Amino acid sequence: MSHAILDLLNQVMSSPWLYPALFALALLDGFFPIVPAETSVITAGVFAASTGEPALWLVMVVAALGAFAGDHISYAIGGKAGERLRGKKTYAWAQQALAERGGLLLVVARYIPGGRTAATLTMGAVRYPRRSFAFFDAIAAGSWAVYSALIGFFGGMAFENDPIRGLLLGLGIAVSITVLVEVVRWVRKRRSQGSHRALVAAAQGAQGDS
């Protein structure tokens, strides 16, 4: 079974259609986050290390361009459906984060599950300047493509003769980093809420004493 899967993956990774497929997956992931774009880029990175195909630098470029294009489609969708997005939890989160971080939200949200779509839709809905959006999105899409491809590449190097294990290692690293980001975000949120409650309690106490 594993040999059949490996043979199939080898055929896919050596096909010239791989690059258009990676572009399309990264593009669709911009506004349809169920698409396994990151997994595909990691897989390509694993085989780049194990078999030499596909070309790692081309995987990065194609994935980055696809993600950049997909984010701009999501931005346009947000601009068209701004009113309908209001009131949703993801919209409220992205709007608050946008007020706090500005364009850097795009870079941060790229590594948060579901965050990239919420961020791009919200920035389109609030009419965030397109030129600034493009600048920060280029950083976000480029860093994401390099990050995903290199995770796969180093996984493939660790198990050069066993791409399946390299793929599992790469996916494990990606999931671990995602979980770590979410845990840090949750802890910071709890601390922020605790500090806010303490300030409110202190203010109420001061009013009671006066």
PDB file of C-alpha atoms in Angstrom, residues 48-161:
ATOM      1  CA  ALA A  48      12.489  18.134  -3.503  1.00  0.00           C
ATOM      2  CA  ALA A  49      14.861  16.930  -0.768  1.00  0.00           C
ATOM      3  CA  SER A  50      14.327  13.186  -1.320  1.00  0.00           C
ATOM      4  CA  THR A  51      14.273  12.879  -5.110  1.00  0.00           C
ATOM      5  CA  GLY A  52      15.376  16.274  -6.421  1.00  0.00           C
ATOM      6  CA  GLU A  53      11.976  16.903  -8.014  1.00  0.00           C
ATOM      7  CA  PRO A  54      10.233  19.312  -8.025  1.00  0.00           C
ATOM      8  CA  ALA A  55      12.557  22.349  -7.911  1.00  0.00           C
ATOM      9  CA  LEU A  56      12.337  23.816  -4.403  1.00  0.00           C
ATOM     10  CA  TRP A  57      12.762  27.459  -5.474  1.00  0.00           C
ATOM     11  CA  LEU A  58      10.017  27.094  -8.089  1.00  0.00           C
ATOM     12  CA  VAL A  59       7.662  25.547  -5.524  1.00  0.00           C
ATOM     13  CA  MET A  60       8.205  28.586  -3.301  1.00  0.00           C
ATOM     14  CA  VAL A  61       7.647  31.090  -6.121  1.00  0.00           C
ATOM     15  CA  VAL A  62       4.518  29.381  -7.461  1.00  0.00           C
ATOM     16  CA  ALA A  63       2.984  28.915  -4.000  1.00  0.00           C
ATOM     17  CA  ALA A  64       3.692  32.540  -3.064  1.00  0.00           C
ATOM     18  CA  LEU A  65       2.157  33.876  -6.304  1.00  0.00           C
ATOM     19  CA  GLY A  66      -0.918  31.681  -5.859  1.00  0.00           C
ATOM     20  CA  ALA A  67      -1.390  32.779  -2.246  1.00  0.00           C
ATOM     21  CA  PHE A  68      -0.927  36.436  -3.235  1.00  0.00           C
ATOM     22  CA  ALA A  69      -3.548  36.156  -5.980  1.00  0.00           C
ATOM     23  CA  GLY A  70      -5.965  34.266  -3.725  1.00  0.00           C
ATOM     24  CA  ASP A  71      -5.686  36.868  -0.979  1.00  0.00           C
ATOM     25  CA  HIS A  72      -6.548  39.612  -3.460  1.00  0.00           C
ATOM     26  CA  ILE A  73      -9.633  37.694  -4.559  1.00  0.00           C
ATOM     27  CA  SER A  74     -10.636  37.378  -0.896  1.00  0.00           C
ATOM     28  CA  TYR A  75     -10.024  41.122  -0.449  1.00  0.00           C
ATOM     29  CA  ALA A  76     -12.326  41.831  -3.401  1.00  0.00           C
ATOM     30  CA  ILE A  77     -15.003  39.506  -1.988  1.00  0.00           C
ATOM     31  CA  GLY A  78     -14.771  41.347   1.332  1.00  0.00           C
ATOM     32  CA  GLY A  79     -15.285  44.652  -0.451  1.00  0.00           C
ATOM     33  CA  LYS A  80     -18.441  43.344  -2.116  1.00  0.00           C
ATOM     34  CA  ALA A  81     -19.898  41.643   0.977  1.00  0.00           C
ATOM     35  CA  GLY A  82     -18.824  44.064   3.703  1.00  0.00           C
ATOM     36  CA  GLU A  83     -22.257  44.522   5.275  1.00  0.00           C
ATOM     37  CA  ARG A  84     -22.973  40.798   5.451  1.00  0.00           C
ATOM     38  CA  LEU A  85     -19.682  40.118   7.229  1.00  0.00           C
ATOM     39  CA  ARG A  86     -20.434  42.442  10.127  1.00  0.00           C
ATOM     40  CA  GLY A  87     -21.476  40.685  13.321  1.00  0.00           C
ATOM     41  CA  LYS A  88     -19.521  37.498  12.637  1.00  0.00           C
ATOM     42  CA  LYS A  89     -16.961  36.508  15.284  1.00  0.00           C
ATOM     43  CA  THR A  90     -14.107  36.167  12.797  1.00  0.00           C
ATOM     44  CA  TYR A  91     -14.903  39.601  11.364  1.00  0.00           C
ATOM     45  CA  ALA A  92     -14.911  41.174  14.848  1.00  0.00           C
ATOM     46  CA  TRP A  93     -11.590  39.475  15.687  1.00  0.00           C
ATOM     47  CA  ALA A  94      -9.950  40.597  12.453  1.00  0.00           C
ATOM     48  CA  GLN A  95     -11.280  44.149  12.793  1.00  0.00           C
ATOM     49  CA  GLN A  96      -9.875  44.453  16.323  1.00  0.00           C
ATOM     50  CA  ALA A  97      -6.545  42.921  15.273  1.00  0.00           C
ATOM     51  CA  LEU A  98      -6.405  45.271  12.272  1.00  0.00           C
ATOM     52  CA  ALA A  99      -6.867  48.260  14.578  1.00  0.00           C
ATOM     53  CA  GLU A 100      -4.031  46.999  16.807  1.00  0.00           C
ATOM     54  CA  ARG A 101      -1.513  45.739  14.231  1.00  0.00           C
ATOM     55  CA  GLY A 102      -2.422  47.418  10.960  1.00  0.00           C
ATOM     56  CA  GLY A 103      -1.037  45.705   7.874  1.00  0.00           C
ATOM     57  CA  LEU A 104       1.090  43.333   9.962  1.00  0.00           C
ATOM     58  CA  LEU A 105      -2.181  41.526  10.697  1.00  0.00           C
ATOM     59  CA  LEU A 106      -1.832  39.889   7.267  1.00  0.00           C
ATOM     60  CA  VAL A 107       1.552  38.406   8.164  1.00  0.00           C
ATOM     61  CA  VAL A 108       0.389  37.180  11.584  1.00  0.00           C
ATOM     62  CA  ALA A 109      -2.967  35.845  10.345  1.00  0.00           C
ATOM     63  CA  ARG A 110      -1.291  33.815   7.589  1.00  0.00           C
ATOM     64  CA  TYR A 111      -0.184  31.339  10.310  1.00  0.00           C
ATOM     65  CA  ILE A 112      -3.505  31.197  12.193  1.00  0.00           C
ATOM     66  CA  PRO A 113      -6.061  28.582  11.030  1.00  0.00           C
ATOM     67  CA  GLY A 114      -8.866  30.479   9.316  1.00  0.00           C
ATOM     68  CA  GLY A 115      -7.165  33.752  10.205  1.00  0.00           C
ATOM     69  CA  ARG A 116      -5.853  34.557   6.735  1.00  0.00           C
ATOM     70  CA  THR A 117      -9.324  34.494   5.165  1.00  0.00           C
ATOM     71  CA  ALA A 118     -10.885  36.509   7.997  1.00  0.00           C
ATOM     72  CA  ALA A 119      -8.113  39.094   7.706  1.00  0.00           C
ATOM     73  CA  THR A 120      -8.292  39.518   3.931  1.00  0.00           C
ATOM     74  CA  LEU A 121     -12.103  39.643   3.883  1.00  0.00           C
ATOM     75  CA  THR A 122     -12.133  42.222   6.680  1.00  0.00           C
ATOM     76  CA  MET A 123      -9.492  44.397   5.045  1.00  0.00           C
ATOM     77  CA  GLY A 124     -11.554  44.413   1.872  1.00  0.00           C
ATOM     78  CA  ALA A 125     -14.735  45.201   3.821  1.00  0.00           C
ATOM     79  CA  VAL A 126     -13.202  48.200   5.616  1.00  0.00           C
ATOM     80  CA  ARG A 127     -11.577  49.429   2.382  1.00  0.00           C
ATOM     81  CA  TYR A 128      -8.016  49.078   3.668  1.00  0.00           C
ATOM     82  CA  PRO A 129      -5.736  50.825   1.097  1.00  0.00           C
ATOM     83  CA  ARG A 130      -5.050  48.342  -1.703  1.00  0.00           C
ATOM     84  CA  ARG A 131      -1.417  49.402  -2.153  1.00  0.00           C
ATOM     85  CA  SER A 132      -0.648  48.816   1.521  1.00  0.00           C
ATOM     86  CA  PHE A 133      -2.589  45.562   1.393  1.00  0.00           C
ATOM     87  CA  ALA A 134      -0.487  44.373  -1.553  1.00  0.00           C
ATOM     88  CA  PHE A 135       2.761  45.293   0.231  1.00  0.00           C
ATOM     89  CA  PHE A 136       1.978  43.402   3.434  1.00  0.00           C
ATOM     90  CA  ASP A 137       0.373  40.527   1.563  1.00  0.00           C
ATOM     91  CA  ALA A 138       3.523  40.035  -0.508  1.00  0.00           C
ATOM     92  CA  ILE A 139       5.442  39.576   2.749  1.00  0.00           C
ATOM     93  CA  ALA A 140       2.772  37.238   4.149  1.00  0.00           C
ATOM     94  CA  ALA A 141       2.435  35.076   1.032  1.00  0.00           C
ATOM     95  CA  GLY A 142       6.188  34.918   0.435  1.00  0.00           C
ATOM     96  CA  SER A 143       7.072  33.998   4.020  1.00  0.00           C
ATOM     97  CA  TRP A 144       4.308  31.368   4.106  1.00  0.00           C
ATOM     98  CA  ALA A 145       5.539  29.725   0.886  1.00  0.00           C
ATOM     99  CA  VAL A 146       9.163  29.644   2.077  1.00  0.00           C
ATOM    100  CA  TYR A 147       8.138  28.375   5.541  1.00  0.00           C
ATOM    101  CA  SER A 148       5.944  25.552   4.167  1.00  0.00           C
ATOM    102  CA  ALA A 149       8.417  24.434   1.507  1.00  0.00           C
ATOM    103  CA  LEU A 150      11.375  24.448   3.921  1.00  0.00           C
ATOM    104  CA  ILE A 151       9.490  22.467   6.567  1.00  0.00           C
ATOM    105  CA  GLY A 152       8.910  19.794   3.931  1.00  0.00           C
ATOM    106  CA  PHE A 153      12.468  20.055   2.629  1.00  0.00           C
ATOM    107  CA  PHE A 154      14.053  19.514   6.053  1.00  0.00           C
ATOM    108  CA  GLY A 155      11.627  16.667   6.742  1.00  0.00           C
ATOM    109  CA  GLY A 156      12.694  15.094   3.457  1.00  0.00           C
ATOM    110  CA  MET A 157      16.375  15.534   4.321  1.00  0.00           C
ATOM    111  CA  ALA A 158      15.844  13.823   7.682  1.00  0.00           C
ATOM    112  CA  PHE A 159      14.342  10.782   5.935  1.00  0.00           C
ATOM    113  CA  GLU A 160      15.983  11.004   2.536  1.00  0.00           C
ATOM    114  CA  ASN A 161      15.271   7.367   1.667  1.00  0.00           C
TER     115      ASN A 161
END
